[in-house]
CSV table of C-alpha atoms and ligand atoms in Angstrom, one decimal:
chain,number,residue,atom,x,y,z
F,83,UNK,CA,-11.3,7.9,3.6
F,84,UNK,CA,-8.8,10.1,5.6
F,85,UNK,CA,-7.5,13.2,4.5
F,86,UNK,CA,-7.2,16.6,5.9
F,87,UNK,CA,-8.1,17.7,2.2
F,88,UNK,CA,-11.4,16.6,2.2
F,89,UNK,CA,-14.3,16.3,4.5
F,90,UNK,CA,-16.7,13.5,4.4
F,91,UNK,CA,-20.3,12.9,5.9
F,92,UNK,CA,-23.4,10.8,5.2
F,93,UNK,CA,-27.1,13.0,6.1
F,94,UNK,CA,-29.3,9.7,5.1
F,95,UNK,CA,-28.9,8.4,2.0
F,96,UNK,CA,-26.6,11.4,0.5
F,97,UNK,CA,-23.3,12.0,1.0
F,98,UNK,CA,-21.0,14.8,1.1
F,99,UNK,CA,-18.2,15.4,-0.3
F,100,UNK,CA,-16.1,19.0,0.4
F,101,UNK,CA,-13.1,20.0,-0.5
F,102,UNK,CA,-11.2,21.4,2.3
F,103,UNK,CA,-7.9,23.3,1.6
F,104,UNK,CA,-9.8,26.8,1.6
F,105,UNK,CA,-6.9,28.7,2.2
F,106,UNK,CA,-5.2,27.5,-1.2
F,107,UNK,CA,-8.9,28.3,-3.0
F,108,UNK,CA,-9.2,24.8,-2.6
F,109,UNK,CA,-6.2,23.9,-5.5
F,110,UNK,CA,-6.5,20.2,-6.1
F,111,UNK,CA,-3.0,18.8,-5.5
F,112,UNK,CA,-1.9,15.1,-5.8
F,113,UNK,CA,-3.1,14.3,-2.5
F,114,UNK,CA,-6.2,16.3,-3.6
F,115,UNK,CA,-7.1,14.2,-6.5
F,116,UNK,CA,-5.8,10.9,-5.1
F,117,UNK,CA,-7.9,11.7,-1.9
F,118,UNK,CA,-10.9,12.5,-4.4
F,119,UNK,CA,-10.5,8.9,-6.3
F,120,UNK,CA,-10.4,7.1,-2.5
F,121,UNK,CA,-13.4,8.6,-1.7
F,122,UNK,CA,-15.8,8.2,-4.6
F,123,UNK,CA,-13.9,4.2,-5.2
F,124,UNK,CA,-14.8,3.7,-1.3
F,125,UNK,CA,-18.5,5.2,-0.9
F,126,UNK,CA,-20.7,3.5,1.9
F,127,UNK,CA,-23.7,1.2,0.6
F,128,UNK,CA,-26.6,3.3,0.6
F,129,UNK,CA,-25.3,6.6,-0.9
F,130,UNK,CA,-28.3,7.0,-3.3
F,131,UNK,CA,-26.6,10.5,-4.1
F,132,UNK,CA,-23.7,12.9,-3.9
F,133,UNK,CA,-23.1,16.5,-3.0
F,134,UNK,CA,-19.8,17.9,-4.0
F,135,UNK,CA,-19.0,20.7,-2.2
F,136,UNK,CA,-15.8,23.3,-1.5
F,137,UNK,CA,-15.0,25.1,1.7
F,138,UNK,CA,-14.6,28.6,1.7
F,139,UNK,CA,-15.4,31.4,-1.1
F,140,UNK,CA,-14.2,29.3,-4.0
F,141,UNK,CA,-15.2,25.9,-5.6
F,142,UNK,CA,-11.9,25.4,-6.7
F,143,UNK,CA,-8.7,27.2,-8.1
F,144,UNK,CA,-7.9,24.1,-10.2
F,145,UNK,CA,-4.6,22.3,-10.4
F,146,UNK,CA,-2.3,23.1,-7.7
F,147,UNK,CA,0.1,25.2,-9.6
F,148,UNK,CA,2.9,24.8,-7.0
F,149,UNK,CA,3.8,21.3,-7.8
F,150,UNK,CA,3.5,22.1,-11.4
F,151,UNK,CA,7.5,21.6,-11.5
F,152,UNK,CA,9.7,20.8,-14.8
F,153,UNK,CA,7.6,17.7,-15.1
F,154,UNK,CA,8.9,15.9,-18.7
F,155,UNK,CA,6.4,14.7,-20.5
F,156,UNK,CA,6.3,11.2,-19.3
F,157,UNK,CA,5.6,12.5,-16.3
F,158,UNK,CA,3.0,14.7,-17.2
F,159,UNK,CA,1.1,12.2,-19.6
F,160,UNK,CA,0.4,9.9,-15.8
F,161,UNK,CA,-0.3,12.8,-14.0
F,162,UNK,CA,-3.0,13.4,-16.5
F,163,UNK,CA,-4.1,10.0,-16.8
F,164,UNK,CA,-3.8,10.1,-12.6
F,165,UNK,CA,-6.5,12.9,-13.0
F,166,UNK,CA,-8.6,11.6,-15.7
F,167,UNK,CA,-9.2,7.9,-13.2
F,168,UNK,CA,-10.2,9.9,-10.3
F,169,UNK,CA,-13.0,11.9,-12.0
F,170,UNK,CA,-14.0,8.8,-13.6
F,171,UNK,CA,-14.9,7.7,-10.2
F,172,UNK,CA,-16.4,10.9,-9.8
F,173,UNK,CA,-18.8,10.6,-13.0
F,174,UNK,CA,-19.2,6.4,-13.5
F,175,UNK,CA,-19.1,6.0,-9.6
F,176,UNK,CA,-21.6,4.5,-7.1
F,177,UNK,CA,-24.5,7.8,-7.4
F,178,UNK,CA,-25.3,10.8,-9.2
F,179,UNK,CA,-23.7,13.7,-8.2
F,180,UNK,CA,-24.5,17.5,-7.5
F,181,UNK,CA,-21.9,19.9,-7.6
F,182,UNK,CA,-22.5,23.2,-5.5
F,183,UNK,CA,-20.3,26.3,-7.1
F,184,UNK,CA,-19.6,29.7,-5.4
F,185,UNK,CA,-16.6,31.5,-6.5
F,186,UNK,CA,-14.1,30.7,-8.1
F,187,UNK,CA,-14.7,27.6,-11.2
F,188,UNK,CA,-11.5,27.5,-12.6
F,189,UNK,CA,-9.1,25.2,-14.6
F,190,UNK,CA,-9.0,21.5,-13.0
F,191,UNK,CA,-12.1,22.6,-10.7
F,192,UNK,CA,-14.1,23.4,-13.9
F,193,UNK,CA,-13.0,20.1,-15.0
F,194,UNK,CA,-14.1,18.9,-11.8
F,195,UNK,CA,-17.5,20.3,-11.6
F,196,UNK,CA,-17.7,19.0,-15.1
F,197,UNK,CA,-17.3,15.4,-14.6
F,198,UNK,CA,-20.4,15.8,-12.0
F,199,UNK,CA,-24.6,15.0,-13.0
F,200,UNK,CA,-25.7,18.3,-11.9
F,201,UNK,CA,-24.2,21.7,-11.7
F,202,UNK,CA,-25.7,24.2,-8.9
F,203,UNK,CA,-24.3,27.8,-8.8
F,204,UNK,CA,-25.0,30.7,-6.6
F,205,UNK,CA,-24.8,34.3,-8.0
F,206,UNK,CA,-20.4,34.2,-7.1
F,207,UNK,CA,-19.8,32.1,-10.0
F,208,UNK,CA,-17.8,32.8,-12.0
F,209,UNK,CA,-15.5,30.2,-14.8
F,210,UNK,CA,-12.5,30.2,-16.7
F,211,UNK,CA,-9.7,28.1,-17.9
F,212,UNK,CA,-6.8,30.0,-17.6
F,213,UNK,CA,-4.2,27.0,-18.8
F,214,UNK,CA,-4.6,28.6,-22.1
F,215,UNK,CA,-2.5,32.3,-20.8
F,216,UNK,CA,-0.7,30.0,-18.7
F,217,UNK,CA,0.7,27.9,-21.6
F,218,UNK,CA,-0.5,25.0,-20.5
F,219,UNK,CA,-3.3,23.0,-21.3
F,220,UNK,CA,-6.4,21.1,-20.0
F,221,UNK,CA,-5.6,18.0,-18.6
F,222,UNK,CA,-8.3,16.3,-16.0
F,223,UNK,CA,-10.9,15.3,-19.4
F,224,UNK,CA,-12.1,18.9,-19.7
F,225,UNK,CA,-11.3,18.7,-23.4
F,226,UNK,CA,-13.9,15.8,-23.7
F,227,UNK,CA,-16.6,16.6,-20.9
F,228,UNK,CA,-17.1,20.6,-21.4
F,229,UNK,CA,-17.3,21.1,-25.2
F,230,UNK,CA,-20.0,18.6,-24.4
F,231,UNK,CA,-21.6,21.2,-21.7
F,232,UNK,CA,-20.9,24.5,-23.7
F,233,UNK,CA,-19.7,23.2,-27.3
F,234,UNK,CA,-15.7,23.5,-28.5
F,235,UNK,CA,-16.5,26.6,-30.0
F,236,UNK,CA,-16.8,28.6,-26.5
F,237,UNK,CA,-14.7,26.7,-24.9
F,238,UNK,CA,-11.8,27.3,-27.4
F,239,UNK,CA,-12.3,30.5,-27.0
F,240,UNK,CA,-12.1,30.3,-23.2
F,241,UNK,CA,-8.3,29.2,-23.6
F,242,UNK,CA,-7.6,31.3,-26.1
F,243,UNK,CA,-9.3,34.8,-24.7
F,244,UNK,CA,-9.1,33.7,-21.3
F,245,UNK,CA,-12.9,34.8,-20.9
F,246,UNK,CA,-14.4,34.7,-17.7
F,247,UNK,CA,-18.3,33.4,-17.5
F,248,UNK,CA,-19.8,35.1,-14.5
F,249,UNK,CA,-22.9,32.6,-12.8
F,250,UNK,CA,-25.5,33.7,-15.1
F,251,UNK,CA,-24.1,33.6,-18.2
F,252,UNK,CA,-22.9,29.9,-16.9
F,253,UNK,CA,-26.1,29.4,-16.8
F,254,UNK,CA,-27.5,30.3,-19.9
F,255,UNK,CA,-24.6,28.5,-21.6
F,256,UNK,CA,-24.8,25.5,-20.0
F,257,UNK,CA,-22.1,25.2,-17.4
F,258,UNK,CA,-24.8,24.9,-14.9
F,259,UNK,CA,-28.6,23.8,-14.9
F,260,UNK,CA,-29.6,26.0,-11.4
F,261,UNK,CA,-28.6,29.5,-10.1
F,262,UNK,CA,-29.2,30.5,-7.2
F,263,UNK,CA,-28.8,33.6,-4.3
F,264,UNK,CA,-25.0,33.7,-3.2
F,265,UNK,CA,-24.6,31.5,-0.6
F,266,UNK,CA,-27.3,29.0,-1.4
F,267,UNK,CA,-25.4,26.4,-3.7
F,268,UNK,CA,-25.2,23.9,-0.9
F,269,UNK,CA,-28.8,24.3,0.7
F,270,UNK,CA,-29.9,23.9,-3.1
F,271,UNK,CA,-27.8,20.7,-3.9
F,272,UNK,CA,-28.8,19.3,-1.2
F,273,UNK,CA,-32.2,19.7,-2.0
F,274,UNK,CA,-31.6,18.3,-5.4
F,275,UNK,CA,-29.7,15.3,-4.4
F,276,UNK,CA,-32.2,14.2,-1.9
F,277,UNK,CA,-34.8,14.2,-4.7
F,278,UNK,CA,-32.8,12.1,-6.8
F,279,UNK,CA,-31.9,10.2,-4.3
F,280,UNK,CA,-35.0,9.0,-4.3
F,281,UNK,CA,-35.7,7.9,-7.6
F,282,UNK,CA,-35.3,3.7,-9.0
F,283,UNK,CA,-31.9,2.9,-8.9
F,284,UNK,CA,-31.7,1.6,-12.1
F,285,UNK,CA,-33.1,5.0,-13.6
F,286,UNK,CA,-30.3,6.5,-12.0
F,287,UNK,CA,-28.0,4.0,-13.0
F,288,UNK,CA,-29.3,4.5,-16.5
F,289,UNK,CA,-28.8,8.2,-16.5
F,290,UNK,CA,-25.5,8.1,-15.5
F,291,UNK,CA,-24.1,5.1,-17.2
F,292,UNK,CA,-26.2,4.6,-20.7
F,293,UNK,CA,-27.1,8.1,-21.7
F,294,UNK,CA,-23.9,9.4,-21.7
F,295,UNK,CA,-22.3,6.5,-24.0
F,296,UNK,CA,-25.7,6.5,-26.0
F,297,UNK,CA,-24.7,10.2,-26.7
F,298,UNK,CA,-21.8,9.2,-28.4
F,299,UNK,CA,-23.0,6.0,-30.5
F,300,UNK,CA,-24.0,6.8,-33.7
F,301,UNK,CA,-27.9,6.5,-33.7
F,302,UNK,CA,-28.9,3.2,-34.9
F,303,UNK,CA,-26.3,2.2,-32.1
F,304,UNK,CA,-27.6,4.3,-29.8
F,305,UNK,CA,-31.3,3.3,-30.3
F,306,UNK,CA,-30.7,-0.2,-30.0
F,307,UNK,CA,-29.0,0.7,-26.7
F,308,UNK,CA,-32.1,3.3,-25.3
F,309,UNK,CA,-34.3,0.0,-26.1
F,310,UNK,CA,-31.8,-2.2,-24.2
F,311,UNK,CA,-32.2,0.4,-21.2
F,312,UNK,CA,-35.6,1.4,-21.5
F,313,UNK,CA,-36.2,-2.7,-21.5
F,314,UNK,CA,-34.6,-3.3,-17.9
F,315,UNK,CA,-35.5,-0.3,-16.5
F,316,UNK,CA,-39.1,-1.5,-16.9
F,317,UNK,CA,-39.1,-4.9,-15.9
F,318,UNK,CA,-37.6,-4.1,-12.2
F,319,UNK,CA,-40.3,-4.3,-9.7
F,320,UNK,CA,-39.9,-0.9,-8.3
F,321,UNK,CA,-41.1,0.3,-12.1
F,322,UNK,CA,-43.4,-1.5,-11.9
F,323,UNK,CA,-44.9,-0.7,-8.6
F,324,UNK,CA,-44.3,2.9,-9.3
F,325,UNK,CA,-46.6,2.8,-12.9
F,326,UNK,CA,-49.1,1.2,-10.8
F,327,UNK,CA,-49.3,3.5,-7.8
F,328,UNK,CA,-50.0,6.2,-10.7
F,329,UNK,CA,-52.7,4.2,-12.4
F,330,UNK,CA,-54.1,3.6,-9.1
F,331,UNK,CA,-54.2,7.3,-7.9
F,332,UNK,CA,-51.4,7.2,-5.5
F,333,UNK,CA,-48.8,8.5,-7.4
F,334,UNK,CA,-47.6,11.9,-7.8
F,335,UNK,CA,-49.4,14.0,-11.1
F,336,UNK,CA,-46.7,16.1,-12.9
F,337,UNK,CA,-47.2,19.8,-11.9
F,338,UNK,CA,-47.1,23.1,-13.3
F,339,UNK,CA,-44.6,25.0,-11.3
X,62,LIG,C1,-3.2,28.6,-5.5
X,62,LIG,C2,-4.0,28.4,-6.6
X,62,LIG,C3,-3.6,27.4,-7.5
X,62,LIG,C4,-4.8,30.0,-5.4
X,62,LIG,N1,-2.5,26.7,-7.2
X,62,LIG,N2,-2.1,27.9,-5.3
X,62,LIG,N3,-5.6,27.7,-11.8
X,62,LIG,C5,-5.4,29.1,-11.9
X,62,LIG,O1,-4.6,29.5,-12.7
X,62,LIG,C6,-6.2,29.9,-10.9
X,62,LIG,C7,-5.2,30.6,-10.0
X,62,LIG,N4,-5.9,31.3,-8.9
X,62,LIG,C8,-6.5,32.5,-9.0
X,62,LIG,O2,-6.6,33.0,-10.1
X,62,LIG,C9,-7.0,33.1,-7.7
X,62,LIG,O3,-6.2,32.5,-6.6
X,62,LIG,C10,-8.5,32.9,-7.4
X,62,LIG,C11,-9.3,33.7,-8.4
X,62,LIG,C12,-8.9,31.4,-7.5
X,62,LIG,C13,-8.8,33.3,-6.0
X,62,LIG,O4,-8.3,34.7,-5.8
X,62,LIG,P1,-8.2,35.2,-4.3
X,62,LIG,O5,-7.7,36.7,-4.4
X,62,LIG,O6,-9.4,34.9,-3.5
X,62,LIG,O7,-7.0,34.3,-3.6
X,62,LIG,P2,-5.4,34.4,-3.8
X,62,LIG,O8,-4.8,35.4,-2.9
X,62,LIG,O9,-5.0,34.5,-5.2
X,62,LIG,O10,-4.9,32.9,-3.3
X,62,LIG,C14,-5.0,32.5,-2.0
X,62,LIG,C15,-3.9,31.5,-1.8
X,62,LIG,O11,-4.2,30.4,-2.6
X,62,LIG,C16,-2.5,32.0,-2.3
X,62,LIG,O12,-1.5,31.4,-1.6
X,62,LIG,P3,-0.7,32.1,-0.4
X,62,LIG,O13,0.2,31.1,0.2
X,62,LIG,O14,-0.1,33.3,-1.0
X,62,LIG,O15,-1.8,32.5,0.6
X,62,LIG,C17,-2.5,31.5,-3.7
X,62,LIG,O16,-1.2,31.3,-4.2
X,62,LIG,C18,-3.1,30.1,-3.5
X,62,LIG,N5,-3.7,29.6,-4.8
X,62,LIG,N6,-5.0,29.3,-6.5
X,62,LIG,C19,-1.8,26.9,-6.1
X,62,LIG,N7,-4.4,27.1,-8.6
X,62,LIG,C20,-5.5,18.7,-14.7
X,62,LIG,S1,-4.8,20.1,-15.4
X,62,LIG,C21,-5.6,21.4,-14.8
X,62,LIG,C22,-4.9,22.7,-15.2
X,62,LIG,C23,-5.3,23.8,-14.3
X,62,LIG,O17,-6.2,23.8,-13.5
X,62,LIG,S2,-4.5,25.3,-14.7
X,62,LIG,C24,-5.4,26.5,-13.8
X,62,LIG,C25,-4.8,26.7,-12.5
């Protein structure tokens, strides 16, 4: 879990992750991504949850456009592929995780902050993908993961305009679930992550494993696999003890905020 690229630390039972090549906007190159995929693969027992965060003003600038060389397309089909397994581990790895977004979302670091649980921005925000004017193309799963977030239809026309989302229409289009004061992304995904941290592992587990896959079963699949879920989820002791310290009057009520 060395790299200068990337800072790691463990407050409890969240971790944090943050990007560390400020002074490149935080441009994910090889070592960026391969550093990314060591750290998630190699998480310490007990990381309940995940903040993902980026040093600096910006998120991330996306792909390292310096090392974007005359690739041929071999090449460029495993570099791909070499993206697409490290933000696997990012999305199916050991705990949910909570991106906090300032600045610049752009290109691989949408793609990046899409492959994340939870998406926290601060009133900086702002998202593009500008492969489209740069005659490239998205390559780290953003053509699976955000028409799922925002719909092909916007993001289509994303590449094709080259619009640029500012935080709160992110927001209200989906790119992110919170929006906060500039400057408070990281206080706020902190607070979030420590709250899920604390919820049954298997619900978590659940969340980030089952729903997404239900999503894209057709439904009589899917429902036999919600049952399948909802059936373990309910049987594990925790559940249990947590239905009972309700019925009890020791568990929390759900309040109107
Ligand atoms: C970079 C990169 C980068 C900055 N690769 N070096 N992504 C893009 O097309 C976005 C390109 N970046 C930008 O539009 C801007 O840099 C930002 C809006 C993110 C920030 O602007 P600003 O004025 O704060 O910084 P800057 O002066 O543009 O950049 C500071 C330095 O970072 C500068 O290097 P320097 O040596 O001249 O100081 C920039 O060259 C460098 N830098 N962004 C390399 N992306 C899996 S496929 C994914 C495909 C993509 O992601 S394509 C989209 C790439």
């Amino acid at each position: 879990m060395t790299s200068p690229d990337i800072h790691f630390e463990q407050q409890g039972a969240v971790a944090i992750v943050r990007l560390a090549r400020p002074a490149k906007r935080n441009a994910i190159s090889d070592g960026l991504i391969g550093a990314i995929r060591d750290v998630f693969e190699s998480m310490p027992q007990g990381v309940r949850a995940v903040v993902l965060d980026g040093e600096g003003d910006h998120f991330c600038a996306g792909l390292d456009l310096s090392e974007l060389t005359d690739r041929d397309a071999g090449a460029g089909l495993h570099h791909s592929r070499m993206w697409h397994a490290a933000l696997e581990t990012v999305q199916f790895g050991p705990a949910p995780v909570v991106a906090a977004l300032r600045g610049a979302v752009v290109g691989g670091g949408l793609e990046l902050a899409a492959s994340c649980h939870i998406r926290v921005a601060d009133e900086t925000t702002f998202y593009s993908l500008p492969e489209g004017s740069r005659g490239i193309f998205v390559g780290g799963g953003g053509a699976v993961r955000i028409p799922r977030l925002i719909g092909e239809a916007r993001m289509a026309d994303m590449m094709f305009t080259g619009r640029v989302y500012d935080a709160k229409e992110g927001e209200r289009i989906g790119l992110s679930q919170y929006i906060v004061p500039p400057g408070q992304a990281f206080a706020k995904a902190m607070e979030i992550a420590q709250r899920v941290a604390k919820n049954a592992p298997l619900t978590n587990y659940a969340l980030m494993h089952a729903l997404p896959r239900i999503a894209e079963q057709p439904a009589d699949q899917g429902f036999l696999t919600e049952a399948l879920m909802a059936a373990i989820a309910q049987s594990a002791p925790e559940a249990k003890e947590r239905v009972r310290e309700f019925l009890e009057g020791r568990g929390p009520k759900v309040k109107k905020t």
